[in-house]
Coordinates of C-alpha atoms in Angstrom, one line a residue:
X1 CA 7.5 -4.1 64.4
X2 CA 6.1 -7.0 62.6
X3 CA 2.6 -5.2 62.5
X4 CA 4.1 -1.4 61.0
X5 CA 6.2 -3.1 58.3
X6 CA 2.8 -5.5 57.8
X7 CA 0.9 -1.9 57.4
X8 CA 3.7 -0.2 55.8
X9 CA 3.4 -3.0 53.0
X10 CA 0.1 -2.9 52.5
X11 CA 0.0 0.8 51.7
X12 CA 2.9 0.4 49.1
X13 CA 1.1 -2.1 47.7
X14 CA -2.5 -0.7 47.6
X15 CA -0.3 2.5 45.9
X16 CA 1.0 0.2 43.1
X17 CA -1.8 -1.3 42.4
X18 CA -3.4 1.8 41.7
X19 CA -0.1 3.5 39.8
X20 CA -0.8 0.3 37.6
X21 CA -4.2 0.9 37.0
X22 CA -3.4 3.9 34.9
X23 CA -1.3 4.5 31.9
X24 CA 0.9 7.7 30.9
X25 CA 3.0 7.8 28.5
X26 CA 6.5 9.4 28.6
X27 CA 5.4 11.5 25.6
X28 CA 2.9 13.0 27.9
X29 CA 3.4 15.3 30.8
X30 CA -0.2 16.0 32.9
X31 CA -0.6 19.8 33.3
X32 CA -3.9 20.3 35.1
X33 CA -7.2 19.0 35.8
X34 CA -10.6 20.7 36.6
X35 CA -12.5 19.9 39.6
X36 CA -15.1 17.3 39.3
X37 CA -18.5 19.7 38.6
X38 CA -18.5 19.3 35.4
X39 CA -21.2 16.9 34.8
X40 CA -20.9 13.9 32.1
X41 CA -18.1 16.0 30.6
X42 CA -18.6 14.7 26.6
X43 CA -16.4 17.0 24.2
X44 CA -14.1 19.7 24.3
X45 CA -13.9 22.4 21.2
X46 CA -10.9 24.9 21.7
X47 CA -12.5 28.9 20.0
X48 CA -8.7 30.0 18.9
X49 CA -10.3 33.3 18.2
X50 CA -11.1 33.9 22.3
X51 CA -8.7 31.5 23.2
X52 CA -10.9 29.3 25.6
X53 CA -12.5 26.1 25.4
X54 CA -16.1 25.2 25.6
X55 CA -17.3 21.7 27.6
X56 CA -20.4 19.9 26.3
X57 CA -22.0 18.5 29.6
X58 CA -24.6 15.8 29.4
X59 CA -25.4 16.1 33.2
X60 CA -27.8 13.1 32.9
X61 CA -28.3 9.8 30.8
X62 CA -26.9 10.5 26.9
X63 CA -30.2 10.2 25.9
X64 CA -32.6 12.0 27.9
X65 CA -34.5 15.0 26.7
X66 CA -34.5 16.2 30.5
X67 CA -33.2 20.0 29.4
X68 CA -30.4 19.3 32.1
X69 CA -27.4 19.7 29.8
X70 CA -25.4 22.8 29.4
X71 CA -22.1 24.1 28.3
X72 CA -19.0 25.2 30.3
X73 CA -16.4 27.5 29.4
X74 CA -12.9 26.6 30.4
X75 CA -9.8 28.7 30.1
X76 CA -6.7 27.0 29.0
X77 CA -5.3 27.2 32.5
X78 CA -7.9 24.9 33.2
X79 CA -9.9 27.1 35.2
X80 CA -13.8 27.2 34.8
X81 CA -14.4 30.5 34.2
X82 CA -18.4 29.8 33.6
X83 CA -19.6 26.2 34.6
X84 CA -23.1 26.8 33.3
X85 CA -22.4 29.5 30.1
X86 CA -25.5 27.8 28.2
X87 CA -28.3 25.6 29.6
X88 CA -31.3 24.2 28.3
X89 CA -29.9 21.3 26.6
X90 CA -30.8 18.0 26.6
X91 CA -27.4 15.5 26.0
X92 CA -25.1 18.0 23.9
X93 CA -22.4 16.0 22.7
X94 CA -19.8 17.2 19.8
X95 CA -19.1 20.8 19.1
X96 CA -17.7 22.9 16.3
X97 CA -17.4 26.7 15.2
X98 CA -18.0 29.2 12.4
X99 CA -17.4 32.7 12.8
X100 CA -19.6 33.3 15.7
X101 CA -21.4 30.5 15.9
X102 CA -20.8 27.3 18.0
X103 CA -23.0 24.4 16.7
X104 CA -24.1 22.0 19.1
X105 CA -25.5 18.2 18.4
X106 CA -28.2 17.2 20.8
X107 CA -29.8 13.6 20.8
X108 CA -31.5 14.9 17.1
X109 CA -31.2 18.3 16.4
X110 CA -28.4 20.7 15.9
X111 CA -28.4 23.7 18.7
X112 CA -27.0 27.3 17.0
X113 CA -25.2 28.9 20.1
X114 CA -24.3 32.8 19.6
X115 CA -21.1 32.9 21.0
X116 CA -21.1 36.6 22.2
X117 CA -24.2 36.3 23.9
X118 CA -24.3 32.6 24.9
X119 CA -28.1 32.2 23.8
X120 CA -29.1 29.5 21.5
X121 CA -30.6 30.6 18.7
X122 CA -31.8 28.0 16.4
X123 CA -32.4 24.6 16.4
X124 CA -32.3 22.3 13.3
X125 CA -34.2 19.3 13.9
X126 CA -32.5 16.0 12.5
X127 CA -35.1 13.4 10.9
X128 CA -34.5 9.9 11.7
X129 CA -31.7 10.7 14.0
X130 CA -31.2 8.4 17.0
X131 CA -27.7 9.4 18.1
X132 CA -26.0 12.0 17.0
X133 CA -22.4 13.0 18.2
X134 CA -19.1 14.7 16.6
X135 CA -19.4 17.9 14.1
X136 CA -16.9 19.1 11.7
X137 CA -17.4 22.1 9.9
X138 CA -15.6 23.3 6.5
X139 CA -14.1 26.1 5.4
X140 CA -17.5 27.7 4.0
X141 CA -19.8 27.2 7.1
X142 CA -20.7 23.0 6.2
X143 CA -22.0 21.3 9.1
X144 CA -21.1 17.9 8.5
X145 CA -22.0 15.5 11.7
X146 CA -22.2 11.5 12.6
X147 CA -25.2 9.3 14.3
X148 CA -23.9 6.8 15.4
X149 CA -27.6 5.3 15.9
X150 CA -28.3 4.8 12.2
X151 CA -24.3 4.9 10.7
X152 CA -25.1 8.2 8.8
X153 CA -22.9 11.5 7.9
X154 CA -25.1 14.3 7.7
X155 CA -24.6 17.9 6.7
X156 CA -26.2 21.1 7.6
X157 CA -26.0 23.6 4.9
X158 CA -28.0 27.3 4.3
X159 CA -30.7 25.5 7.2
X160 CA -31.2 22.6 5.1
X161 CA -30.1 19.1 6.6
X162 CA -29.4 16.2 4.7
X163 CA -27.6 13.0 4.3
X164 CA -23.9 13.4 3.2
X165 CA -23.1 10.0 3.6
X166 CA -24.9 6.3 4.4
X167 CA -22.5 3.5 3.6
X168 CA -22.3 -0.1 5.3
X169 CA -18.7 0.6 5.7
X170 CA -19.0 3.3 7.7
X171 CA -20.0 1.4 11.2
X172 CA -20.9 3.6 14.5
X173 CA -19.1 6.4 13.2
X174 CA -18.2 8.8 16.1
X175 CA -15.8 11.2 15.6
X176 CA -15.3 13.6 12.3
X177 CA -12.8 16.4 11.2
X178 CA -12.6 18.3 7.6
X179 CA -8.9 17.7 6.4
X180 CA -8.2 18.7 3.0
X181 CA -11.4 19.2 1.3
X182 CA -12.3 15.6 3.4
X183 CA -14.1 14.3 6.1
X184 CA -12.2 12.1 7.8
X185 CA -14.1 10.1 10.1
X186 CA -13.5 7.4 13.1
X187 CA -16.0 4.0 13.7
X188 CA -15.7 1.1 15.7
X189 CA -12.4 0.0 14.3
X190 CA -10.7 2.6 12.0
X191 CA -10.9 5.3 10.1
X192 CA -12.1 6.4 6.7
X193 CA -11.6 9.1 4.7
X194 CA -15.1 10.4 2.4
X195 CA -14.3 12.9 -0.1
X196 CA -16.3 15.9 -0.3
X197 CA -16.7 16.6 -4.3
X198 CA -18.2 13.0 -4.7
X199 CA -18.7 11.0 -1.6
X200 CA -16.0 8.5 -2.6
X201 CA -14.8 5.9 0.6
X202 CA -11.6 4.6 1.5
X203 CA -10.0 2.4 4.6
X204 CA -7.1 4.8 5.8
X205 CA -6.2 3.2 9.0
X206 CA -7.4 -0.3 10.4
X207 CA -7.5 -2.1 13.7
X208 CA -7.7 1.0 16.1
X209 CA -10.4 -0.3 18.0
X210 CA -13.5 2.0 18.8
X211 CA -13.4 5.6 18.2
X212 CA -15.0 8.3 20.1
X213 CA -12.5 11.9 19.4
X214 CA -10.5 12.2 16.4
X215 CA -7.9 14.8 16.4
X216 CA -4.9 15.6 13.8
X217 CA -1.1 16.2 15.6
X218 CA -0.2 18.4 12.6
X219 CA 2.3 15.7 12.1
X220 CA 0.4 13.1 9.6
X221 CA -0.7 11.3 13.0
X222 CA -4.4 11.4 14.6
X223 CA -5.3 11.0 18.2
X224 CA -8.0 9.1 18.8
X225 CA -9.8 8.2 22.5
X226 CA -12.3 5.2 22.4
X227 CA -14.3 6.5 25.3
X228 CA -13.4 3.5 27.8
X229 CA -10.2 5.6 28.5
X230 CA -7.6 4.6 26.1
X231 CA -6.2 7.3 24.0
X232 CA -3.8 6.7 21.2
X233 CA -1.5 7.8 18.4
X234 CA -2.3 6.5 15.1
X235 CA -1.2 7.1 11.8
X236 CA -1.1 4.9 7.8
X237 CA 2.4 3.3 8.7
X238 CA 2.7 2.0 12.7
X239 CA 0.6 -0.1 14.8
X240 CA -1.7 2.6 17.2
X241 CA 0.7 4.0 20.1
X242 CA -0.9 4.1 23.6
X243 CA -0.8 7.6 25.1
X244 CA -3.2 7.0 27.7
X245 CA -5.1 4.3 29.3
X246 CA -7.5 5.0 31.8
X247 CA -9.4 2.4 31.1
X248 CA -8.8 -0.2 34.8
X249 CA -9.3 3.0 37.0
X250 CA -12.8 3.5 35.3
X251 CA -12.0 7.0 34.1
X252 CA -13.3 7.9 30.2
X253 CA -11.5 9.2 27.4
X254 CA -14.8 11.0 25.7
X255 CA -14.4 13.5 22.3
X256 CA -11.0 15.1 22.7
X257 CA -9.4 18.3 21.4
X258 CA -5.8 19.0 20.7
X259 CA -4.1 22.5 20.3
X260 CA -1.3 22.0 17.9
X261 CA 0.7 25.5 18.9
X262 CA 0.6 24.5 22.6
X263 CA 0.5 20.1 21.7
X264 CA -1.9 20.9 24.3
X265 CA -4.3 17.4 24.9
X266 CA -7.6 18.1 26.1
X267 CA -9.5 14.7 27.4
X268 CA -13.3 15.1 28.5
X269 CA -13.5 12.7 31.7
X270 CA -17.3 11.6 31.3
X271 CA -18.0 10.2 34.4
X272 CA -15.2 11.5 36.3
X273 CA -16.9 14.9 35.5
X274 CA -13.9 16.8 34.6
X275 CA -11.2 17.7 32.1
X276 CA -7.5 16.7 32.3
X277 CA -5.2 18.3 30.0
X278 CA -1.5 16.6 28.9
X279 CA 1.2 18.6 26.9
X280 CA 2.2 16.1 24.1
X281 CA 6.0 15.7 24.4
X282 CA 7.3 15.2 21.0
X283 CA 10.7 15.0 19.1

């Protein structure tokens, strides 16, 4: 008897200490997760207009111009519907869209993807680049994308590429969005705001720790991930929530997407090789 309740124990406990290892939230409910194929899952970018999501897959070291990268396509069920949609990349990392066009970064160059036929159409080479990562594209078709490698904003405009934005404040900056004629971006330990008309900086939020995805809640809140596997609510006001942390069991919290209508979560696993989506439970 001694010997089953010894056993017994020891499986209880091995469970707890793995429940403990990972962090939810009660403002987050888990509502699927895609098998592990998808390899060195980076980003997520949600197409509203075909209402499916596209997985940047490094498949190989960040990088490694070794051609072994693709693309995914995901529907919001969480079933892959096309692991390998586009190939031929090297590390594709961030991801954005205008009109039909998905724009990809790549190490240091900017991939054009036709949507409708999944064929890469142009590549825009980035001088000087060492490590390029999120995109964020305006209104009128402005590329605007970080390297992290050399702390630089660039845009991509009419084929031309050139430097938005070089600024010893701006520190590994990782994940960018447009907001309000903006570009908001996230380094490694806040967020800044650089407006558009002339290039003006300011400190918006401090202390978050490192950011890799940036999204808005449509709420005056951001979610940020730092890559480690901590994702959190943040905003001008509070100290940064905890959402998420993933971070003890090893599991990554890479570029994120969030779907306002749906407060859909989409976190990019990395390593893990998948994508775990969470409905954001809110008041």
């Amino acid at each position: 008897m001694k010997k089953i309740q010894i056993g017994v124990l020891l499986i209880f406990t091995g469970l707890t200490m793995f429940a403990q290892e990972i962090y939810i939230s009660d403002k987050l409910e888990k509502v699927w997760e895609t098998p592990d194929v998808l390899k060195v899952s980076e980003s997520v970018c949600y197409d509203s207009e075909r209402d499916v999501l596209y997985v940047s897959c490094i498949n190989g070291n960040p990088t490694g111009k070794d051609g072994r990268g693709f693309i995914a396509k995901v529907s919001l069920d969480g079933e892959i519907t096309k692991e390998k949609w586009v190939t031929g990349l090297d590390a594709p990392k961030g991801m954005g869209i205008y009109k039909d066009k998905l724009y990809v970064t790549d190490i240091d160059n900017i991939t054009e993807i036709n949507i409708s036929t999944g064929e890469a159409e142009n590549h825009f080479k980035v001088e000087g680049a060492k490590f390029l990562n999120d995109i964020a594209i305006g209104p009128y078709g402005v590329v605007y994308f970080s390297d992290m490698g050399t702390n630089t904003i660039h845009k991509l405009s009419n084929g031309k590429v050139e430097i938005f934005l070089k600024d010893p404040q701006i520190s590994k900056p990782n994940g960018i969005l447009y907001e309000n004629k903006d570009i908001v971006i996230g380094t490694k330990n806040g967020v800044f705001v650089a407006r558009i008309s002339d290039g003006k900086i300011w400190h918006l939020i401090k202390d978050t720790g490192g950011i890799d995805g940036l999204k808005p809640d449509a709420k005056g809140n951001y979610i940020i991930s730092d890559w480690q596997g901590k994702v959190q609510l943040v905003n001008t006001e509070k100290k940064p929530e905890v959402l998420l942390n993933t971070t003890e069991a090893g599991i990554n919290a890479a570029d994120i997407e969030y779907i306002t209508k749906q407060k859909l979560l989409l976190i990019p696993t990395f390593g893990a090789n998948s994508v775990v989506a969470y409905r954001v439970l809110t008041e």
